[in-house]
Coordinates of C-alpha atoms and ligand atoms in Angstrom, one line a residue:
M3 CA -9.5 9.2 12.5
C4 CA -10.0 9.8 16.2
G5 CA -7.2 9.6 18.7
I6 CA -6.7 7.2 21.6
V7 CA -4.4 7.2 24.6
G8 CA -3.8 4.8 27.5
Y9 CA -1.7 4.9 30.7
I10 CA -0.7 2.6 33.4
G11 CA 1.9 3.5 36.1
P12 CA 2.3 5.1 39.4
R13 CA 1.1 8.6 38.6
P14 CA -2.5 10.0 38.6
C15 CA -3.5 9.4 35.0
A16 CA -6.3 11.8 34.1
G17 CA -4.0 14.8 33.4
I18 CA -1.5 12.6 31.5
L19 CA -4.4 11.3 29.3
V20 CA -5.9 14.7 28.7
D21 CA -2.5 16.1 27.7
G22 CA -2.0 13.2 25.4
L23 CA -5.4 13.8 23.8
R24 CA -4.5 17.5 23.4
K25 CA -1.6 16.4 21.1
L26 CA -4.0 14.1 19.2
E27 CA -6.9 16.6 18.9
Y28 CA -5.8 17.2 15.3
R29 CA -7.2 13.7 14.6
G30 CA -10.8 14.6 15.6
Y31 CA -12.5 16.9 18.0
D32 CA -16.2 16.2 17.9
S33 CA -16.2 14.8 21.5
A34 CA -13.8 13.4 24.0
G35 CA -13.7 11.2 27.1
L36 CA -11.7 9.3 29.7
A37 CA -12.2 6.1 31.7
V38 CA -10.1 5.7 34.8
L39 CA -9.8 2.9 37.3
D40 CA -9.9 4.1 40.8
T41 CA -8.2 1.3 42.8
R42 CA -8.3 3.1 46.2
A43 CA -11.4 1.1 47.2
S44 CA -9.6 -2.2 46.5
V45 CA -7.3 -1.5 49.4
A46 CA -10.3 -2.0 51.6
G47 CA -11.2 -5.2 49.8
E48 CA -13.8 -3.5 47.5
P49 CA -13.6 -3.9 43.8
P50 CA -12.0 -0.9 42.0
R51 CA -14.3 1.7 40.5
L52 CA -14.3 2.3 36.7
D53 CA -15.4 5.9 36.1
V54 CA -16.1 7.5 32.8
V55 CA -16.4 11.2 31.9
R56 CA -17.3 12.3 28.4
A57 CA -18.2 15.6 26.8
V58 CA -19.4 16.8 23.4
G59 CA -17.1 19.2 21.6
K60 CA -13.5 20.1 22.0
L61 CA -11.2 19.0 24.8
S62 CA -11.8 22.2 26.8
R63 CA -15.3 20.8 27.3
L64 CA -13.9 17.6 28.7
D65 CA -11.6 19.7 31.0
D66 CA -14.8 21.5 32.3
A67 CA -16.5 18.1 32.9
L68 CA -13.4 16.7 34.7
R69 CA -13.4 19.8 37.0
E70 CA -16.9 18.9 38.0
H71 CA -16.3 15.1 38.2
P72 CA -12.6 14.6 38.8
L73 CA -11.3 11.1 37.9
I74 CA -8.7 9.6 40.3
G75 CA -6.6 6.6 39.6
N76 CA -3.4 5.4 37.9
V77 CA -4.8 3.4 35.0
G78 CA -6.9 4.8 32.3
I79 CA -7.8 5.3 28.6
G80 CA -9.0 8.3 26.6
H81 CA -10.4 9.3 23.3
T82 CA -10.9 12.3 21.0
R83 CA -13.5 11.6 18.3
W84 CA -14.1 12.3 14.7
A85 CA -17.6 11.0 14.2
T86 CA -18.1 8.1 11.8
H87 CA -20.9 6.0 13.2
G88 CA -23.5 8.2 15.0
R89 CA -23.6 11.9 15.6
P90 CA -21.3 13.7 18.0
T91 CA -23.4 13.2 21.1
E92 CA -22.3 12.3 24.6
A93 CA -23.9 8.8 24.2
N94 CA -21.8 8.2 21.1
A95 CA -18.6 9.6 22.7
H96 CA -15.9 7.1 23.9
P97 CA -15.1 5.4 26.2
H98 CA -17.9 3.0 25.9
L99 CA -18.7 1.3 29.2
V100 CA -20.3 -2.1 29.1
G101 CA -20.5 -4.1 32.3
E102 CA -17.1 -4.0 33.8
V103 CA -15.3 -3.0 30.6
A104 CA -14.4 0.3 29.0
V105 CA -13.2 0.6 25.4
V106 CA -11.9 3.4 23.2
H107 CA -11.4 2.8 19.5
N108 CA -10.1 4.5 16.3
G109 CA -11.3 2.9 13.1
I110 CA -14.4 1.2 11.7
L111 CA -15.6 -2.3 12.4
E112 CA -17.0 -3.3 9.0
N113 CA -19.2 -6.2 10.2
H114 CA -20.9 -4.0 12.8
V115 CA -24.4 -4.5 11.4
E116 CA -24.4 -8.3 11.6
L117 CA -22.7 -8.3 15.0
R118 CA -25.1 -5.7 16.5
R119 CA -28.0 -7.8 15.2
E120 CA -26.6 -10.9 16.8
L121 CA -26.0 -9.2 20.1
V122 CA -29.4 -7.6 20.2
A123 CA -30.9 -11.0 19.5
K124 CA -29.0 -12.2 22.6
G125 CA -30.7 -9.5 24.7
R126 CA -27.8 -7.0 24.7
K127 CA -28.9 -3.4 25.1
F128 CA -27.0 -0.7 23.3
A129 CA -26.5 2.8 24.7
S130 CA -25.0 4.3 21.5
E131 CA -25.1 4.1 17.7
T132 CA -21.3 3.4 17.5
D133 CA -19.6 0.3 16.2
T134 CA -17.2 0.5 19.1
E135 CA -19.8 -0.4 21.6
I136 CA -20.1 -3.8 19.9
A137 CA -16.5 -4.5 20.7
A138 CA -17.2 -3.6 24.4
H139 CA -20.1 -6.0 24.4
L140 CA -18.1 -8.8 22.8
I141 CA -15.3 -8.4 25.4
D142 CA -17.8 -8.3 28.3
I143 CA -19.4 -11.5 27.0
E144 CA -16.0 -13.2 26.8
L145 CA -15.3 -12.2 30.4
A146 CA -18.7 -13.5 31.5
N147 CA -18.0 -16.8 29.6
G148 CA -14.9 -17.4 31.7
A149 CA -12.0 -15.8 29.7
S150 CA -9.1 -16.1 32.0
S151 CA -7.9 -12.5 31.5
L152 CA -8.8 -9.2 29.9
F153 CA -6.1 -10.0 27.3
E154 CA -7.8 -13.3 26.4
A155 CA -11.3 -11.7 26.3
T156 CA -10.1 -8.9 24.0
R157 CA -8.3 -11.3 21.8
N158 CA -11.3 -13.6 21.5
A159 CA -13.6 -10.6 20.8
L160 CA -11.3 -9.1 18.2
S161 CA -11.2 -12.4 16.3
R162 CA -14.9 -11.8 15.5
V163 CA -14.5 -8.3 14.1
R164 CA -13.5 -7.2 10.6
G165 CA -12.2 -3.8 9.7
A166 CA -9.8 -1.2 11.1
Y167 CA -9.1 -0.6 14.7
A168 CA -6.7 0.7 17.2
I169 CA -8.3 -0.1 20.5
A170 CA -7.6 0.2 24.2
V171 CA -9.5 -1.6 26.9
V172 CA -9.6 -1.5 30.8
S173 CA -11.7 -3.5 33.2
R174 CA -12.5 -3.5 36.9
K175 CA -11.8 -7.2 36.8
E176 CA -8.1 -6.7 36.1
P177 CA -7.2 -3.2 37.3
D178 CA -3.5 -3.6 36.7
V179 CA -3.7 -4.0 33.0
V180 CA -4.5 -2.0 29.8
V181 CA -5.0 -4.1 26.7
V182 CA -4.4 -2.5 23.3
A183 CA -4.6 -3.9 19.8
K184 CA -4.0 -2.6 16.3
S185 CA -5.2 -3.5 12.8
F186 CA -4.9 -0.9 10.1
S187 CA -5.3 2.1 12.5
P188 CA -2.1 3.6 14.0
L189 CA -1.0 2.7 17.5
V190 CA 2.3 3.2 19.3
L191 CA 3.5 2.3 22.8
G192 CA 5.7 4.5 24.9
I193 CA 8.1 2.8 27.3
G194 CA 8.6 4.7 30.5
D195 CA 10.3 3.9 33.8
G196 CA 7.8 1.8 35.6
E197 CA 5.0 3.1 33.4
M198 CA 3.6 2.5 30.0
F199 CA 1.8 4.7 27.5
A200 CA -0.2 4.0 24.4
A201 CA -1.3 6.5 21.8
S202 CA -2.4 6.9 18.2
D203 CA 0.6 9.1 17.4
V204 CA 4.1 9.8 18.8
P205 CA 3.5 13.5 19.8
A206 CA 1.1 12.4 22.5
L207 CA 4.0 10.6 24.2
L208 CA 6.9 13.0 23.8
A209 CA 6.4 14.7 27.2
H210 CA 7.0 11.3 28.9
T211 CA 9.3 9.2 26.7
R212 CA 11.0 9.0 23.4
D213 CA 11.3 5.2 23.5
I214 CA 8.6 4.1 21.2
V215 CA 7.3 0.7 20.0
F216 CA 5.5 0.9 16.6
L217 CA 2.9 -1.8 16.7
E218 CA 2.2 -3.8 13.6
D219 CA -1.2 -4.8 12.2
G220 CA -2.5 -7.8 14.1
D221 CA -0.6 -7.0 17.3
I222 CA -2.4 -7.2 20.6
A223 CA -0.6 -6.2 23.8
E224 CA -1.1 -6.4 27.5
L225 CA 0.4 -3.4 29.1
R226 CA 1.6 -3.6 32.7
R227 CA 3.7 -1.1 34.6
S228 CA 6.7 -3.3 34.0
G229 CA 6.3 -3.4 30.2
P230 CA 4.3 -4.8 27.3
K231 CA 3.6 -8.4 26.4
I232 CA 2.8 -8.4 22.7
Q233 CA 1.3 -11.2 20.6
R234 CA 0.3 -11.4 17.0
L235 CA -3.3 -12.3 16.4
L236 CA -3.9 -14.1 13.1
V237 CA -7.6 -14.7 12.3
H238 CA -8.3 -17.6 10.0
G239 CA -10.9 -17.6 7.3
D240 CA -14.0 -19.8 7.5
G241 CA -13.4 -23.5 7.4
S242 CA -10.3 -23.5 9.6
P243 CA -10.6 -25.7 12.7
E244 CA -9.2 -22.9 14.8
R245 CA -10.8 -19.5 14.5
F246 CA -7.4 -17.8 15.2
T247 CA -3.9 -18.3 16.4
V248 CA -1.7 -16.1 18.4
T249 CA 2.1 -16.1 18.6
P250 CA 4.3 -14.0 20.9
V251 CA 6.4 -11.3 19.1
V252 CA 9.1 -9.0 20.2
R253 CA 8.9 -5.4 19.0
T254 CA 12.1 -3.5 19.8
P255 CA 11.5 0.1 20.9
R256 CA 13.0 2.9 18.7
R257 CA 14.3 6.2 20.1
V258 CA 12.6 9.0 18.2
D259 CA 14.5 12.2 17.8
W260 CA 11.5 14.6 18.0
S261 CA 11.6 16.8 21.1
P262 CA 8.5 17.7 23.2
S263 CA 8.9 21.4 22.3
Q264 CA 8.3 20.6 18.6
A265 CA 4.8 19.7 19.6
E266 CA 4.2 23.1 21.3
K267 CA 3.1 26.4 19.8
L268 CA 6.1 28.3 21.2
G269 CA 4.4 31.7 21.2
Y270 CA 2.7 31.5 17.8
K271 CA -1.0 32.0 17.7
H272 CA -1.6 28.8 15.8
F273 CA 0.4 25.6 15.0
M274 CA -0.2 26.3 11.3
L275 CA 1.6 29.7 11.6
K276 CA 4.4 28.2 13.5
E277 CA 4.7 25.4 10.9
I278 CA 4.7 27.9 8.0
F279 CA 7.7 29.6 9.6
E280 CA 9.4 26.3 10.3
Q281 CA 9.6 25.5 6.6
P282 CA 13.2 26.7 6.0
A283 CA 14.4 24.4 8.9
A284 CA 12.2 21.6 7.7
I285 CA 13.8 21.7 4.2
E286 CA 17.3 21.8 5.8
N287 CA 16.4 18.7 7.7
T288 CA 15.1 16.9 4.5
L289 CA 18.3 17.8 2.6
R290 CA 20.7 17.0 5.5
G291 CA 23.2 14.3 4.6
R292 CA 21.5 13.7 1.2
V293 CA 22.9 16.5 -1.0
V294 CA 26.4 15.7 -2.1
L295 CA 27.6 18.9 -3.8
E296 CA 31.2 17.5 -4.3
S297 CA 29.9 14.9 -6.8
S298 CA 26.9 16.9 -8.0
D299 CA 24.7 14.1 -6.7
V300 CA 22.3 12.8 -4.1
D301 CA 23.0 10.1 -1.5
G302 CA 20.1 7.9 -2.3
T303 CA 21.0 4.9 -0.1
E304 CA 17.6 5.0 1.5
I305 CA 15.8 4.7 -1.9
G306 CA 17.0 1.1 -1.8
L307 CA 17.3 0.5 -5.6
G308 CA 20.5 -0.9 -7.1
D309 CA 21.8 0.4 -10.5
D310 CA 20.2 -2.4 -12.4
A311 CA 16.8 -1.8 -10.7
V312 CA 17.1 1.9 -11.6
Q313 CA 17.7 1.1 -15.3
R314 CA 14.8 -1.3 -15.4
I315 CA 12.3 1.4 -14.3
R316 CA 9.8 1.9 -17.1
R317 CA 7.4 4.2 -15.4
V318 CA 7.0 6.0 -12.1
V319 CA 3.5 6.1 -10.6
L320 CA 3.0 8.6 -7.8
L321 CA 0.1 7.9 -5.3
A322 CA -1.2 10.3 -2.7
C323 CA -4.2 12.2 -1.4
G324 CA -4.9 15.9 -0.7
T325 CA -1.9 18.2 -0.2
S326 CA 0.5 15.2 -0.7
H327 CA -1.2 14.7 -4.1
H328 CA -0.3 18.3 -5.1
A329 CA 3.3 17.6 -4.1
A330 CA 3.2 14.4 -6.2
I331 CA 2.1 16.4 -9.3
A332 CA 5.2 18.6 -8.9
G333 CA 7.1 15.3 -8.4
R334 CA 5.8 13.9 -11.7
N335 CA 7.0 17.0 -13.5
W336 CA 10.5 16.7 -12.0
I337 CA 10.8 13.0 -12.6
E338 CA 10.0 13.6 -16.3
S339 CA 12.2 16.7 -16.7
L340 CA 15.2 15.6 -14.7
A341 CA 15.1 11.8 -14.9
K342 CA 13.3 11.5 -18.2
I343 CA 11.2 8.6 -17.0
P344 CA 7.5 8.5 -17.9
A345 CA 5.6 9.4 -14.8
Q346 CA 1.9 9.7 -13.8
V347 CA 0.1 10.9 -10.7
E348 CA -2.8 9.1 -9.1
L349 CA -5.3 10.0 -6.4
A350 CA -4.9 7.0 -4.2
S351 CA -8.6 7.1 -3.4
E352 CA -9.3 6.6 -7.2
F353 CA -6.5 4.3 -8.0
R354 CA -7.4 1.7 -5.4
Y355 CA -11.0 1.3 -6.7
R356 CA -10.3 0.9 -10.4
D357 CA -8.6 -1.9 -12.2
A358 CA -5.3 0.1 -12.3
I359 CA -2.5 -1.8 -13.9
V360 CA 0.9 -1.6 -12.4
G361 CA 3.6 -4.2 -12.1
E362 CA 7.2 -5.1 -12.7
G363 CA 9.1 -2.2 -14.2
D364 CA 6.9 0.3 -12.3
L365 CA 8.3 2.3 -9.4
V366 CA 5.4 3.4 -7.2
V367 CA 6.1 6.4 -5.1
A368 CA 3.6 6.9 -2.2
V369 CA 3.6 10.4 -0.8
S370 CA 2.1 10.9 2.7
Q371 CA 2.8 13.1 5.6
S372 CA 1.2 10.8 8.2
G373 CA 2.1 7.6 6.5
E374 CA -1.3 6.4 7.7
T375 CA -3.8 7.7 5.1
A376 CA -6.1 4.7 4.5
D377 CA -6.5 5.2 0.7
T378 CA -2.8 5.6 0.1
L379 CA -2.0 2.6 2.2
A380 CA -4.6 0.4 0.4
A381 CA -3.3 1.7 -3.0
V382 CA 0.3 0.8 -2.0
R383 CA -0.8 -2.7 -0.9
D384 CA -2.6 -3.2 -4.2
A385 CA 0.4 -2.0 -6.2
K386 CA 2.7 -4.3 -4.2
R387 CA 0.4 -7.3 -4.8
Q388 CA 0.7 -6.5 -8.5
G389 CA 4.5 -6.7 -8.3
A390 CA 5.5 -3.0 -8.4
K391 CA 8.4 -1.7 -6.3
I392 CA 7.2 0.8 -3.6
L393 CA 9.1 3.8 -2.3
S394 CA 7.3 5.9 0.2
I395 CA 8.0 9.6 1.0
A396 CA 6.6 10.0 4.5
N397 CA 7.1 12.2 7.6
V398 CA 6.1 9.9 10.4
V399 CA 8.9 7.4 10.9
G400 CA 7.7 3.8 11.3
S401 CA 4.1 4.6 10.1
A402 CA 2.1 2.1 8.1
I403 CA 2.8 3.3 4.5
P404 CA 6.6 3.1 4.9
R405 CA 6.2 -0.2 6.6
A406 CA 4.2 -1.5 3.7
S407 CA 6.9 -0.2 1.2
D408 CA 10.1 -1.6 0.0
A409 CA 12.0 1.5 1.0
A410 CA 11.2 4.9 2.6
L411 CA 12.6 8.4 2.1
Y412 CA 11.6 10.3 5.3
T413 CA 11.1 14.0 5.1
H414 CA 12.2 14.7 8.7
A415 CA 10.1 17.8 8.9
G416 CA 9.2 17.2 12.6
P417 CA 5.7 16.8 13.9
E418 CA 3.0 18.6 12.0
I419 CA 0.1 19.4 14.2
G420 CA -2.0 21.9 12.2
V421 CA -4.6 20.1 10.2
A422 CA -3.6 22.1 7.2
S423 CA -0.4 20.7 5.9
T424 CA 2.4 23.3 5.2
K425 CA 5.9 22.3 6.2
C426 CA 5.4 18.7 5.2
F427 CA 4.3 19.8 1.8
T428 CA 7.5 21.7 1.0
A429 CA 9.5 18.9 2.7
Q430 CA 7.8 16.5 0.3
L431 CA 8.8 18.7 -2.6
A432 CA 12.4 18.6 -1.4
A433 CA 12.3 14.8 -1.2
L434 CA 10.9 14.6 -4.7
V435 CA 13.6 16.8 -6.2
L436 CA 16.2 14.7 -4.5
L437 CA 14.6 11.5 -5.9
S438 CA 14.4 13.0 -9.4
V439 CA 18.0 14.2 -9.4
W440 CA 19.2 10.8 -8.0
L441 CA 17.3 8.9 -10.7
G442 CA 18.5 11.3 -13.5
R443 CA 22.1 10.9 -12.4
R444 CA 21.9 7.1 -12.2
R445 CA 20.3 6.9 -15.7
G446 CA 22.8 9.3 -17.2
V447 CA 20.3 11.8 -18.4
L448 CA 21.0 14.6 -16.0
A449 CA 24.3 16.3 -16.7
P450 CA 26.5 16.9 -13.7
E451 CA 26.6 20.7 -14.3
R452 CA 22.8 20.9 -14.4
A453 CA 22.6 18.7 -11.3
Q454 CA 25.1 20.8 -9.5
R455 CA 23.2 24.1 -10.3
L456 CA 20.0 22.5 -9.2
L457 CA 21.4 21.1 -5.9
Q458 CA 23.1 24.3 -5.2
G459 CA 19.8 26.1 -5.7
L460 CA 18.1 23.6 -3.5
V461 CA 20.6 24.2 -0.7
E462 CA 19.9 28.0 -1.0
V463 CA 16.1 27.5 -0.9
P464 CA 15.8 27.8 2.9
S465 CA 17.3 31.2 3.1
Q466 CA 15.2 32.4 0.1
M467 CA 12.1 31.0 2.0
R468 CA 13.1 33.1 5.0
A469 CA 13.1 36.2 2.7
V470 CA 9.6 35.4 1.5
L471 CA 8.3 34.8 5.0
E472 CA 9.5 38.3 5.9
Q473 CA 6.6 39.5 3.7
A474 CA 4.0 38.0 6.1
D475 CA 2.6 41.4 7.0
A476 CA 2.1 42.2 3.3
C477 CA 0.3 38.9 2.9
Q478 CA -1.9 39.7 5.8
R479 CA -2.8 43.1 4.2
V480 CA -3.6 41.4 0.8
A481 CA -5.7 38.7 2.6
R482 CA -7.7 41.5 4.3
R483 CA -8.2 43.5 1.1
Q484 CA -8.8 40.8 -1.4
I485 CA -10.0 37.6 0.3
Y486 CA -11.6 38.7 3.5
A487 CA -13.4 41.5 1.7
P488 CA -17.2 41.0 2.2
E489 CA -17.9 40.9 -1.5
A490 CA -15.3 38.2 -2.1
R491 CA -17.1 34.9 -1.7
D492 CA -15.0 32.8 -4.1
C493 CA -11.4 32.8 -5.1
L494 CA -9.6 31.4 -8.2
F495 CA -6.0 30.2 -8.2
L496 CA -4.2 29.9 -11.5
G497 CA -0.8 28.5 -12.5
R498 CA 1.0 26.6 -15.3
G499 CA 3.6 24.0 -15.2
L500 CA 5.1 23.6 -11.7
S501 CA 2.8 26.5 -10.6
F502 CA -0.3 24.4 -11.4
P503 CA 0.0 22.1 -8.3
I504 CA 0.8 25.3 -6.3
A505 CA -2.4 26.8 -7.5
L506 CA -4.3 23.7 -6.5
E507 CA -2.6 23.8 -3.1
G508 CA -3.4 27.5 -2.6
A509 CA -7.1 26.7 -3.2
L510 CA -7.1 23.7 -0.9
K511 CA -5.5 25.7 1.9
L512 CA -8.0 28.5 1.6
K513 CA -11.0 26.1 1.5
E514 CA -10.0 24.0 4.4
I515 CA -9.2 26.6 6.9
S516 CA -11.2 29.7 5.9
Y517 CA -14.2 27.9 4.3
V518 CA -14.0 30.4 1.4
H519 CA -14.9 28.6 -1.8
A520 CA -11.8 28.3 -4.0
E521 CA -10.8 26.6 -7.2
G522 CA -7.3 25.8 -8.4
Y523 CA -7.0 25.7 -12.2
A524 CA -4.3 25.2 -14.8
A525 CA -4.4 28.6 -16.3
G526 CA -4.5 27.2 -19.9
E527 CA -7.9 25.7 -19.0
M528 CA -9.4 29.0 -18.1
K529 CA -11.0 29.5 -21.5
H530 CA -12.6 26.1 -21.2
G531 CA -15.0 27.2 -18.5
P532 CA -13.8 28.9 -15.4
I533 CA -13.4 32.3 -17.2
A534 CA -17.2 32.5 -16.9
L535 CA -16.8 33.0 -13.1
I536 CA -14.7 36.2 -13.5
D537 CA -16.3 39.5 -12.5
A538 CA -15.2 42.5 -10.5
Q539 CA -15.9 40.7 -7.2
M540 CA -13.7 37.7 -8.0
P541 CA -10.1 37.6 -6.6
V542 CA -7.8 35.7 -8.9
V543 CA -4.5 34.6 -7.4
V544 CA -2.0 34.1 -10.2
V545 CA 1.1 32.1 -9.6
A546 CA 3.5 33.5 -12.2
P547 CA 7.2 33.2 -11.4
R548 CA 9.7 33.8 -14.1
D549 CA 9.9 30.5 -16.0
Q550 CA 9.0 29.1 -19.5
H551 CA 5.3 29.6 -18.9
Y552 CA 5.6 33.3 -18.1
E553 CA 4.3 34.8 -21.3
K554 CA 1.4 32.4 -21.5
I555 CA 0.3 33.2 -18.0
A556 CA 0.7 36.9 -18.7
S557 CA -1.9 36.5 -21.4
N558 CA -4.2 34.7 -19.0
V559 CA -3.8 37.6 -16.6
Q560 CA -4.8 40.0 -19.4
E561 CA -7.9 37.9 -20.0
V562 CA -8.8 38.1 -16.3
R563 CA -8.3 41.9 -16.2
A564 CA -10.3 42.3 -19.4
R565 CA -13.3 40.9 -17.4
D566 CA -12.6 43.2 -14.4
G567 CA -11.2 40.3 -12.2
R568 CA -9.1 41.4 -9.2
V569 CA -5.6 40.0 -9.6
V570 CA -3.2 39.1 -6.8
A571 CA 0.1 38.1 -8.5
I572 CA 2.9 36.0 -7.1
V573 CA 5.9 37.0 -9.3
T574 CA 9.7 36.9 -9.3
A575 CA 11.4 40.0 -8.0
G576 CA 11.8 42.7 -10.7
D577 CA 8.8 41.5 -12.6
S578 CA 7.1 44.4 -14.5
S579 CA 4.5 43.1 -17.0
I580 CA 2.2 41.0 -14.8
S581 CA 2.8 43.3 -11.8
A582 CA 1.6 46.2 -13.8
M583 CA -1.7 44.4 -14.4
A584 CA -2.2 43.2 -10.8
Q585 CA -3.9 45.0 -7.9
D586 CA -1.6 43.3 -5.5
V587 CA 1.8 41.8 -6.0
I588 CA 3.9 39.5 -3.8
E589 CA 7.5 38.9 -4.9
I590 CA 9.7 35.9 -4.5
P591 CA 13.5 35.9 -5.1
E592 CA 15.0 34.8 -8.4
V593 CA 15.4 31.1 -8.3
D594 CA 16.0 28.2 -10.7
P595 CA 12.7 27.7 -12.6
E596 CA 12.6 24.1 -11.4
L597 CA 12.5 25.3 -7.8
T598 CA 9.9 28.0 -7.8
P599 CA 7.2 25.9 -6.0
F600 CA 9.2 26.1 -2.7
L601 CA 8.8 29.9 -2.8
T602 CA 5.5 30.5 -4.5
V603 CA 3.6 28.3 -2.1
L604 CA 4.6 30.4 0.9
P605 CA 2.5 33.5 0.1
L606 CA -0.5 31.3 -0.6
Q607 CA -0.2 29.5 2.7
L608 CA 0.1 32.9 4.4
L609 CA -2.9 34.4 2.5
S610 CA -5.0 31.4 3.6
Y611 CA -3.8 31.6 7.1
Y612 CA -4.5 35.3 7.5
A613 CA -7.9 35.1 5.7
A614 CA -8.9 32.4 8.1
D615 CA -7.6 34.2 11.1
L616 CA -9.4 37.4 10.1
K617 CA -12.6 35.3 9.8
G618 CA -12.0 33.9 13.2
T619 CA -12.2 30.2 12.1
D620 CA -10.5 27.5 14.1
V621 CA -7.3 27.5 12.0
D622 CA -5.6 24.4 13.5
Q623 CA -8.8 22.3 13.8
P624 CA -11.1 23.3 10.9
R625 CA -14.6 22.0 11.0
N626 CA -15.3 18.5 9.7
L627 CA -11.7 17.7 9.1
A628 CA -9.1 15.5 10.8
K629 CA -5.4 15.5 10.0
T630 CA -5.0 11.8 9.4
V631 CA -7.7 10.2 7.3
T632 CA -7.5 6.6 8.5
V633 CA -11.0 5.8 7.2
E634 CA -12.1 5.5 3.5
Ligands
AGP22 C1 -3.8 19.0 3.9 O1 -3.9 20.3 4.3 C2 -4.9 18.2 4.3 N1 -5.3 18.3 5.6 C3 -5.0 16.8 3.6 O2 -5.4 17.1 2.3 C4 -3.9 15.8 3.6 O3 -2.8 16.3 2.9 C5 -4.3 14.5 3.1 O4 -5.3 14.0 4.0 C6 -3.2 13.5 3.0 O5 -2.6 13.2 4.2 P1 -1.2 12.4 4.3 O6 -0.2 13.3 3.6 O7 -1.0 12.3 5.7 O8 -1.3 11.1 3.5

């Protein structure tokens, strides 16, 4: 995790770097720091100064530190940290300054133990417990040994490390350059007019430029005001006469269509709340240009599979983590019910470490908001090695998972800043319905009339979502009464069929932002254990829209009530039986039973949001979490 930024240009850079870090704070917020080259002295023939300011805690602490020790200069790097190696202390905060070099890093250097041992044996003294400081020492040594440039020194140093990194380096020896490199951790460049930016993610650059270069793994770049010089570093295994080779590469900038205001709160108290309310628009964007009502079909050009390839699919394997995994569970149900293809869902973090068998005839669908989740990326690479076709459903254009895939279906939900995923979840659901309809129509198992009703229903989902979101105040009252109540320490979420992944998602949302212990359960599993938890203190949120599971889940609600459990029911408008048993009821409009997840998840997101807000937790940046999990 962690976020890094870099700047070189004519403007004072400290503010630019801190603003960039603010947009990356979702990636980690244990500590932050800047290193800035002050070249004013060099005018008088003195070497430039390289000053570092770091602070433990959120960026506001760095702001305070910078007020006390302002950093002046036009070239610099910055970092916001999610601690991996070493506690969140000032000594472990980045940038790490060694000799005349400062380094920021996102990732993990896997051979850090052996390298540290080697450097200590050479008399090198370490000021921190981090793996990053090793990289700073290696670069410093290369410079001392006569490397002709910071670029060369960084390149030589990186040829010695294994693992994941996005790194940015500055040095007093070469004050008109920032060197950056990427391997497995995300890194993008922003091309300005006479200035260059680097960052872990696009939102950090949007205030300055929308011309973005997405670096590839193995890229190392020298950034000057005039532009980047990029090379590809290929490190050879042992036994090769040359340790590495480098070849120049050209990476063409892409113009991204996100606007700077999309990365602002726009009057909402939290990004999460704004993003909850952005969901109708996000779904419209996911559907735009893809639903073809005239032919009761989906334009699936981006899916990149010809008719023969579609017929040859024997199985669909969905890979994802966290919230995206919950979307994938719903996706599995749709692929089976609409396309009649056997489908299974896998947690990427499990799939990659067992001897999972995939291959020809398998369509692997990787679902990821960020497109950078380390486990999903590794699982995709593994599946590809085994010969499966890979389609990714991602939000961040040009991110690693789509790049590692054969084709990508982007959700176009706009930047999601809140650590708790909301709008990207429902946008993923929309992409998965589109995929299922497209497959079903190609394989001749989904009748045009059924596809037409479904697609028409999907197009109407955004306006139905708006109607559900109008009940935000009611959700706030229920959150106060049921979840924020002092006696409620745990919470159970129940659902069946398509409401099961929604129950899982409701529980995950509550856990991650309000720190209330919650479990999501398939309601049919209640009798196999969780029913023992039910008592008069236990709020049970039941996701029970009108669908084929209604009667079964109504029985489950009776079982909860018979044990004095407190029931909050999410039901379809006009419901009477479950509503009569529940203490609190939130209604969704009548919708095709296949599409209920789009609506039932909204009250759950709002319940979690308001419970967390009432508790006063840090909703957008909950403790211990980072939005993009780029470490294992
Ligand atoms: C969602 O609220 C979480 N923060 C988390 O579970 C997330 O969904 C997971 O880390 C997967 O991320 P991805 O979609 O970017 O791959």
